[in-house]
mmCIF file of C-alpha atoms in Angstrom:
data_model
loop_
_atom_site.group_PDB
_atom_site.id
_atom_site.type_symbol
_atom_site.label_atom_id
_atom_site.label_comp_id
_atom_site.label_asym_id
_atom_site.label_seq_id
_atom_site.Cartn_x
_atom_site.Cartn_y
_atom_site.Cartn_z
ATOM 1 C CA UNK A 40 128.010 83.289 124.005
ATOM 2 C CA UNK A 41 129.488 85.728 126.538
ATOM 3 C CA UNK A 42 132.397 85.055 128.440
ATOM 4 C CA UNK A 43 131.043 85.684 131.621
ATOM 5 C CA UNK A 44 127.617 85.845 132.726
ATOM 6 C CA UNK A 45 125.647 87.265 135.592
ATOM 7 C CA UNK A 46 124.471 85.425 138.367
ATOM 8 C CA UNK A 47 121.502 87.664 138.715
ATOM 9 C CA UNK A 48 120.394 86.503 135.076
ATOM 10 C CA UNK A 49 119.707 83.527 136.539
ATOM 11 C CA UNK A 50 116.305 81.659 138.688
ATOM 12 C CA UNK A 51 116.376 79.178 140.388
ATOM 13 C CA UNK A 52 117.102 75.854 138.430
ATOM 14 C CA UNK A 53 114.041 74.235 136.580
ATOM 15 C CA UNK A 54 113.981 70.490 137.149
ATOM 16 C CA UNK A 55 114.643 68.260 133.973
ATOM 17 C CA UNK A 56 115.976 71.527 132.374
ATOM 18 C CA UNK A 57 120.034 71.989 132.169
ATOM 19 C CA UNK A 58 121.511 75.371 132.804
ATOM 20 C CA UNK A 59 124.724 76.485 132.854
ATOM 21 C CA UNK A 60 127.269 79.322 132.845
ATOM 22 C CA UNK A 61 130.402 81.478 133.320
ATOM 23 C CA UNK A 62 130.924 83.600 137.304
ATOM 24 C CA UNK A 63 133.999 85.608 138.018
ATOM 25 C CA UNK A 64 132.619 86.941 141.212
ATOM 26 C CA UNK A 65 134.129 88.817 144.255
ATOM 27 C CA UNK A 66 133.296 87.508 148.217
ATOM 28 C CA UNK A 67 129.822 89.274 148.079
ATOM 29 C CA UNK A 68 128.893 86.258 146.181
ATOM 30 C CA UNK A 69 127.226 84.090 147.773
ATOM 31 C CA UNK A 70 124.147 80.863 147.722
ATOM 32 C CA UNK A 71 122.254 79.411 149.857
ATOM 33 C CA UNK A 72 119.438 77.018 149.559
ATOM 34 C CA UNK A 73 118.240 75.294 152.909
ATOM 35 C CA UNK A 74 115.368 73.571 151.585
ATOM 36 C CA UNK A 75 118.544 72.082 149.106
ATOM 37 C CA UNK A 76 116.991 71.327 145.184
ATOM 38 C CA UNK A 77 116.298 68.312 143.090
ATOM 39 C CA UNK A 78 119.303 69.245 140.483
ATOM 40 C CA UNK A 79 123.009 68.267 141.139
ATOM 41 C CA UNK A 80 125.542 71.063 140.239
ATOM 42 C CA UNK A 81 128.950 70.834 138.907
ATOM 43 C CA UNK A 82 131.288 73.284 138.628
ATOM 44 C CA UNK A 83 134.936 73.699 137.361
ATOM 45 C CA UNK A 84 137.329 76.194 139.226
ATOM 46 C CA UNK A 85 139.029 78.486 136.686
ATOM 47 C CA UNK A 86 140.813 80.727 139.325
ATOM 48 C CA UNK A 87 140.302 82.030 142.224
ATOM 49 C CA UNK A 88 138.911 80.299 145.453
ATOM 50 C CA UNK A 89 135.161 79.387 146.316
ATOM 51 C CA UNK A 90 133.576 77.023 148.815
ATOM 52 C CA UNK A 91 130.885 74.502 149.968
ATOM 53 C CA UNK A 92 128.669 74.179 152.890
ATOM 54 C CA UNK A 93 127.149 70.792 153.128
ATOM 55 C CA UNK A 94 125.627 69.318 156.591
ATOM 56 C CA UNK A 95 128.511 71.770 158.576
ATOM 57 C CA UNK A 96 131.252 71.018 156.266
ATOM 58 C CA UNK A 97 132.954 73.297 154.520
ATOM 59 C CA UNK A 98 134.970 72.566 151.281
ATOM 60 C CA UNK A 99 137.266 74.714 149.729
ATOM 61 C CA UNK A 100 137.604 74.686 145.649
ATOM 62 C CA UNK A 101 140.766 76.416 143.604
ATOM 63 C CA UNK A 102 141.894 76.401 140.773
ATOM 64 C CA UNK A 103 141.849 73.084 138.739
ATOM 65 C CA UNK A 104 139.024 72.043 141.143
ATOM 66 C CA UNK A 105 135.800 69.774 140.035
ATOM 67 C CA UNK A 106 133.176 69.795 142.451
ATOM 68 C CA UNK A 107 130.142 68.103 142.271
ATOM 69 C CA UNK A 108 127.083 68.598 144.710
ATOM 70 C CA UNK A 109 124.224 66.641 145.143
ATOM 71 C CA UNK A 110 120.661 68.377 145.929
ATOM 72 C CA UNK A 111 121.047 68.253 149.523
ATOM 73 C CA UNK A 112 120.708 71.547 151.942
ATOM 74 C CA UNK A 113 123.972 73.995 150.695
ATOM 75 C CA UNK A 114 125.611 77.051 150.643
ATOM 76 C CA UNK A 115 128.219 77.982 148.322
ATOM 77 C CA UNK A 116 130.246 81.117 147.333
ATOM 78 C CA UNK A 117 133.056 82.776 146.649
ATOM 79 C CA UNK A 118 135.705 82.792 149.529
ATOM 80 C CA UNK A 119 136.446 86.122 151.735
ATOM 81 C CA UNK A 120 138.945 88.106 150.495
ATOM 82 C CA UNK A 121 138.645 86.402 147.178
ATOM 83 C CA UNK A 122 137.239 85.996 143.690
ATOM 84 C CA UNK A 123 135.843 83.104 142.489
ATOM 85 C CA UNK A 124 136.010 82.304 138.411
ATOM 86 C CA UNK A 125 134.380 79.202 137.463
ATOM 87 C CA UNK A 126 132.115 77.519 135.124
ATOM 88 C CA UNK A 127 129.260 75.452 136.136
ATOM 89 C CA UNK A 128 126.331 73.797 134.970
ATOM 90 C CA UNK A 129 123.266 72.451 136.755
ATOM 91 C CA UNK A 130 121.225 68.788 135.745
ATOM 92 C CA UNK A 131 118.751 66.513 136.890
ATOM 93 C CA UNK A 132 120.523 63.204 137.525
ATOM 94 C CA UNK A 133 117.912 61.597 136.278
ATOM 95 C CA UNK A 134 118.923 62.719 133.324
ATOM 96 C CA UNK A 135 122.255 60.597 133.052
ATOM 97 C CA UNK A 136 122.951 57.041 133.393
ATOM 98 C CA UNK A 137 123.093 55.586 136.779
ATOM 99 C CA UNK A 138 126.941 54.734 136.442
ATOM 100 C CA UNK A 139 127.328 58.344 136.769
ATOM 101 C CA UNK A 140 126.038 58.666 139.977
ATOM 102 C CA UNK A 141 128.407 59.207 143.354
ATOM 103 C CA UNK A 142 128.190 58.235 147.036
ATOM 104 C CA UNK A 143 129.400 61.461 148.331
ATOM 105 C CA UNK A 144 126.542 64.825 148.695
ATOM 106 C CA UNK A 145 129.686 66.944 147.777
ATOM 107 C CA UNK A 146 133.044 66.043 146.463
ATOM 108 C CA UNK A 147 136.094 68.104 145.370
ATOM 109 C CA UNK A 148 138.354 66.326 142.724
ATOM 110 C CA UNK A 149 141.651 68.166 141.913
ATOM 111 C CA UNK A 150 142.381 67.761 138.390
ATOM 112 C CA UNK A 151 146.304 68.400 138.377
ATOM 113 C CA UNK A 152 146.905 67.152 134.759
ATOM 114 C CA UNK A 153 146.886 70.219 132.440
ATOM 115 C CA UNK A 154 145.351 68.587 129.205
ATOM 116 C CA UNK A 155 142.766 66.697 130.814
ATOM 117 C CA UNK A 156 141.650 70.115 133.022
ATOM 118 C CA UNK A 157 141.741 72.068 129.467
ATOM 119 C CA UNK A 158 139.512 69.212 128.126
ATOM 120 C CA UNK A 159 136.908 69.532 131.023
ATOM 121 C CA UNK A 160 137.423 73.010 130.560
ATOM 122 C CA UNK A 161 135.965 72.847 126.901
ATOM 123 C CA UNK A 162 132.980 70.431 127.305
ATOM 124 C CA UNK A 163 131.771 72.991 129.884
ATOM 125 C CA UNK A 164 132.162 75.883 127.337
ATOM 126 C CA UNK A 165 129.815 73.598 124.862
ATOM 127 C CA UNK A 166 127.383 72.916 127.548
ATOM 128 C CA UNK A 167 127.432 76.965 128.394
ATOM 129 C CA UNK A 168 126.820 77.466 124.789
ATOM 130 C CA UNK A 169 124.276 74.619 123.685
ATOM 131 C CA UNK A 170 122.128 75.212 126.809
ATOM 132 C CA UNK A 171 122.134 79.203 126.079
ATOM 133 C CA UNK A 172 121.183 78.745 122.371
ATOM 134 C CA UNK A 173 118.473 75.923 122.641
ATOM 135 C CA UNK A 174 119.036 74.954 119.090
ATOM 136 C CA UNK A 175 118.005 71.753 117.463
ATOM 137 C CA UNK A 176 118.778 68.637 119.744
ATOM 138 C CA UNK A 177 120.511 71.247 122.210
ATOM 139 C CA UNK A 178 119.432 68.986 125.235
ATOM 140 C CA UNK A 179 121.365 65.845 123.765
ATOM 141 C CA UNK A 180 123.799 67.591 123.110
ATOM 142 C CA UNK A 181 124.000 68.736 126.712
ATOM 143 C CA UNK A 182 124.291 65.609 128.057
ATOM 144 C CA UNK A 183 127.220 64.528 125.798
ATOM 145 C CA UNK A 184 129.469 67.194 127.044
ATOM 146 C CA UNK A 185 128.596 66.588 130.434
ATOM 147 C CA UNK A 186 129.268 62.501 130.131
ATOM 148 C CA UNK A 187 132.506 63.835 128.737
ATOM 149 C CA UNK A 188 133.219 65.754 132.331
ATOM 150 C CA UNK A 189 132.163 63.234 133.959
ATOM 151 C CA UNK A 190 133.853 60.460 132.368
ATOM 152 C CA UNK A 191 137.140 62.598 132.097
ATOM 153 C CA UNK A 192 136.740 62.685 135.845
ATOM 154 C CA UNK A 193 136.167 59.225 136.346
ATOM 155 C CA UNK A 194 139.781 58.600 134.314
ATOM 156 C CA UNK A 195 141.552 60.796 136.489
ATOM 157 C CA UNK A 196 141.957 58.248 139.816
ATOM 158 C CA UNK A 197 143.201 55.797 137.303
ATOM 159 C CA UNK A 198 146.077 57.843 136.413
ATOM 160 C CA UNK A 199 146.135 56.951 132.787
ATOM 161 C CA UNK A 200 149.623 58.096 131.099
ATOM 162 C CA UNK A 201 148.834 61.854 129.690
ATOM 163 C CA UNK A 202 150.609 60.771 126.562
ATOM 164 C CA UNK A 203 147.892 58.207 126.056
ATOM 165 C CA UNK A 204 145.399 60.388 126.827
ATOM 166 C CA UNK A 205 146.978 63.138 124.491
ATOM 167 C CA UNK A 206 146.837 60.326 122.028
ATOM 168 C CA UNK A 207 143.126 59.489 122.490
ATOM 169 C CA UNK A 208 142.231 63.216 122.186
ATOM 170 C CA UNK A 209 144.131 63.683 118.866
ATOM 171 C CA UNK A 210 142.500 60.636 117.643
ATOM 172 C CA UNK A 211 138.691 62.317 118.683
ATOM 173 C CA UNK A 212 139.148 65.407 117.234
ATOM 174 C CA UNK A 213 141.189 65.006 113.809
ATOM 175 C CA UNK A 214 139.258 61.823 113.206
ATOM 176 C CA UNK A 215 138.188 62.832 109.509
ATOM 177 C CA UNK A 216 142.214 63.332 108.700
ATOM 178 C CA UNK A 217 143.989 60.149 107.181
ATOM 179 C CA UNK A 218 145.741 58.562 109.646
ATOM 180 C CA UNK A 219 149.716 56.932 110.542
ATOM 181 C CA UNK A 220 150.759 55.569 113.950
ATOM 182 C CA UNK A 221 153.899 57.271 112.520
ATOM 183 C CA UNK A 222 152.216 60.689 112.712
ATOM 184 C CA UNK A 223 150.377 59.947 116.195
ATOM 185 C CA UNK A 224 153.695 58.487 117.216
ATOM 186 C CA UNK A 225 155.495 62.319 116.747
ATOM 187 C CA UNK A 226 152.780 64.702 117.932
ATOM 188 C CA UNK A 227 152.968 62.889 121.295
ATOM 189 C CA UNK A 228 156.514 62.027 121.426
ATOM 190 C CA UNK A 229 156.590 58.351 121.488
ATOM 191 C CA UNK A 230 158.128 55.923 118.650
ATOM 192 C CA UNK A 231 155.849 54.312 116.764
ATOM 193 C CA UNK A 232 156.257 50.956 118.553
ATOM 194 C CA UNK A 233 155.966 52.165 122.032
ATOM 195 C CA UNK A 234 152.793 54.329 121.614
ATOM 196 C CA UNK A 235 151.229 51.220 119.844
ATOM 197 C CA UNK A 236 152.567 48.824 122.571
ATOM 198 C CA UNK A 237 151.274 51.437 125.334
ATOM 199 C CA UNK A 238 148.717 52.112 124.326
ATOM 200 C CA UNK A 239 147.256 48.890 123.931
ATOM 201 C CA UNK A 240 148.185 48.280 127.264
ATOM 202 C CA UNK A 241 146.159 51.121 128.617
ATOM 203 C CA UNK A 242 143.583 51.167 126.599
ATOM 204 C CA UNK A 243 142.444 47.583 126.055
ATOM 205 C CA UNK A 244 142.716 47.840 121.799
ATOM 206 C CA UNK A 245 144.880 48.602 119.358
ATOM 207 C CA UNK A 246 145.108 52.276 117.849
ATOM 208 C CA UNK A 247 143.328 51.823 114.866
ATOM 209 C CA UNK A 248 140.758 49.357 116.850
ATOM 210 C CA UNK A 249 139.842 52.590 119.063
ATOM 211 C CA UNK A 250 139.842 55.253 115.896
ATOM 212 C CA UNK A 251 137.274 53.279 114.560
ATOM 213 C CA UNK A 252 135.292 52.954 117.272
ATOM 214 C CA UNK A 253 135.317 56.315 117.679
ATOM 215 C CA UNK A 254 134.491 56.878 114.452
ATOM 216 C CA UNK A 255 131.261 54.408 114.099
ATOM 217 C CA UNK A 256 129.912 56.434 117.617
ATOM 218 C CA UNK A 257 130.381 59.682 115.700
ATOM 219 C CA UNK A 258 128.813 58.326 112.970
ATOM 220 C CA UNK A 259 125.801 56.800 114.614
ATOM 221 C CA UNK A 260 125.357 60.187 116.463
ATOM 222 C CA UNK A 261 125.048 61.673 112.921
ATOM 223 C CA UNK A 262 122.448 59.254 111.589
ATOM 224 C CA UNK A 263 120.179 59.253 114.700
ATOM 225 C CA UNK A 264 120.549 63.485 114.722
ATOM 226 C CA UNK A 265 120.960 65.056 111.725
ATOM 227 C CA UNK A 266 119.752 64.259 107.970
ATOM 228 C CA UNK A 267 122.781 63.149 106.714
ATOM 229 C CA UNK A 268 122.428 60.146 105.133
ATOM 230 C CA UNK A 269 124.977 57.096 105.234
ATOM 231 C CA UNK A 270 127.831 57.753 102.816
ATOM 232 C CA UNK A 271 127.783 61.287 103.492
ATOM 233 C CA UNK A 272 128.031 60.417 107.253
ATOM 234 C CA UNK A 273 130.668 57.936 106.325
ATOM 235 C CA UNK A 274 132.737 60.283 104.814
ATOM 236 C CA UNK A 275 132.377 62.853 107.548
ATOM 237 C CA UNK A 276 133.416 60.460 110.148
ATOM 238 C CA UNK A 277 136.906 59.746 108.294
ATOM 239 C CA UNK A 278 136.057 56.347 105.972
ATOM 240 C CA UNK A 279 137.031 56.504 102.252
ATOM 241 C CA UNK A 280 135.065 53.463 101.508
ATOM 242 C CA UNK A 281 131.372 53.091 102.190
ATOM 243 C CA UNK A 282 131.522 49.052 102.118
ATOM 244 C CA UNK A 283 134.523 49.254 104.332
ATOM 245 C CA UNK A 284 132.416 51.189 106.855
ATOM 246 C CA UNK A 285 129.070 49.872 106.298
ATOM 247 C CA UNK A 286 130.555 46.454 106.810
ATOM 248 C CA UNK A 287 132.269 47.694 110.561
ATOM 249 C CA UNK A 288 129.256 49.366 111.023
ATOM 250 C CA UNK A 289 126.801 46.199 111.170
ATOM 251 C CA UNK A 290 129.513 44.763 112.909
ATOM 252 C CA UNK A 291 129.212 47.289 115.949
ATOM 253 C CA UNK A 292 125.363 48.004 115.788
ATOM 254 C CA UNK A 293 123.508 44.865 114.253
ATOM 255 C CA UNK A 294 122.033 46.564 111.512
ATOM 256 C CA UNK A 295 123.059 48.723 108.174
ATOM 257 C CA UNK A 296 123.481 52.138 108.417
ATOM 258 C CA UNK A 297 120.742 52.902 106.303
ATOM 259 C CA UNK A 298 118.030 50.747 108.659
ATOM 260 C CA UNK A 299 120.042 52.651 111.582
ATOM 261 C CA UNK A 300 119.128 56.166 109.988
ATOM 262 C CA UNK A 301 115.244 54.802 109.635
ATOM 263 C CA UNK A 302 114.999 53.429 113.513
ATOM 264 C CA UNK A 303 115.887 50.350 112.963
ATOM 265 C CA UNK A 304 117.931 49.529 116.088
ATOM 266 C CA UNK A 305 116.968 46.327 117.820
ATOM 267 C CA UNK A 306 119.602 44.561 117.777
ATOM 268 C CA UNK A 307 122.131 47.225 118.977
ATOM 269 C CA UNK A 308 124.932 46.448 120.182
ATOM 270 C CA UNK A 309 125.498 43.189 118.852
ATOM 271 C CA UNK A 310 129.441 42.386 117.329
ATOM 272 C CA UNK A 311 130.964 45.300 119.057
ATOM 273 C CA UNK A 312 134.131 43.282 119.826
ATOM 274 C CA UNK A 313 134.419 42.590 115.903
ATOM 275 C CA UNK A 314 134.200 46.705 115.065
ATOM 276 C CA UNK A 315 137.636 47.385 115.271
ATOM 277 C CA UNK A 316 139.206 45.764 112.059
ATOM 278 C CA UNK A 317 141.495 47.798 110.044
ATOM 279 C CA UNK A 318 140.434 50.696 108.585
#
């Protein structure tokens, strides 16, 4: 994937089809579509300054800056005098669940908290790259990392503790590694006892509860898109014991992980609050 693409590579968006990229451009740069367009666009600020045009308002985006606009008439660019890096990504909202939906036709969030911007920052840089390659499943895929944005932006205006959030990230992507509330406790700099007290409090489970929820998504994701069968999945998700996790599993989904890798999933969903035992 290239670092930064060119705008002129690009048509206009295809609805039902996500695209997405990488701009660093100077004030030359500019968009404007007054019939507006069926897609929503969301973009990240990386440096630099750009705006909006929306209905005779104009909204100016910097650096740490999510913006999302809806498919209403616009104009966008980079500001005078100015270069404008930023990632972006165009969708049909359609596409996503309606709890992702929002009132406003274009809002600017200001994502001030480092690891959470870095985080956004990274699920675009999959999107970039899944929606460029068009590999297997690239469309899922797609959509995952953009729930992630989206979700991450949602968490922002409740001002969840960033060593929480640190906590919850280390947990996502290490989730295969054995795991102590001792080790967690360090890399965040909390003791033991107040990350688990905290974090319960924040997050609504305890540590281990969340890890292995985490870790029966993952491993759900890997049944339903790859051919990875159960104990390999198991094993790839973090569990040592394949009747330890086969046992949350049912517990979480309603059915085996086996009848789960053949389609089997009508009774989804049911015992999720008994999934978190201890792992």
């Amino acid at each position: 994937m290239k670092h930064i693409n060119v705008p002129g590579t690009y048509g206009q968006p295809v609805p039902g089809v996500i695209v997405a990229g990488h701009f660093d451009e100077g004030d030359s740069y500019s968009v404007k579509r007054p019939g507006g367009m069926r897609d929503c666009l969301i973009t990240l600020t990386l440096g630099g300054e750009g705006y909006f045009i929306t209905n005779g308002r104009k909204r100016i985006c910097r650096a740490g800056d999510l913006t999302i606009l809806k498919g209403v008439p616009h104009q966008y660019g980079t500001s005078r005098g100015q270069r404008w890096n930023f990632v972006w990504a165009h969708f049909s909202p359609e596409l996503l669940e309606p709890r992702f939906d929002f009132a406003e036709e274009c809002a600017v969030f200001p994502v001030d908290n480092m690891y959470m911007r870095k985080r956004m920052y990274r699920a675009f840089k999959r999107v970039i790259a899944d929606a460029q390659e068009r590999g297997p499943y690239w469309q899922e895929l797609c959509l995952h990392s953009l729930r992630e944005i989206l979700l991450l932006n949602q968490r922002r205006s409740h001002r969840m503790d960033p060593r929480i959030e640190q906590a919850l990230h280390l947990l996502s992507t290490q989730m295969k590694k054995p795991f102590l509330v001792a080790d967690l406790a360090r890399e965040v700099g909390l003791s033991p006892s107040r990350l688990s007290h905290l974090f319960k409090e924040t997050v609504g489970c305890s540590i281990v509860e969340s890890l292995n929820r985490m870790r029966l998504d993952q491993a759900a994701l890997l049944l339903e898109h790859t051919e990875r069968g159960p104990s390999e999945v198991a094993y790839d998700v973090g569990f040592q014991n394949y009747n330890h996790f086969a046992g949350l599993f049912r517990k979480r989904f309603g059915v085996s992980p086996r009848a789960y890798k053949n389609g089997d999933r009508e009774h989804l969903g049911r015992g999720v609050k008994n999934s978190g035992e201890q792992g």
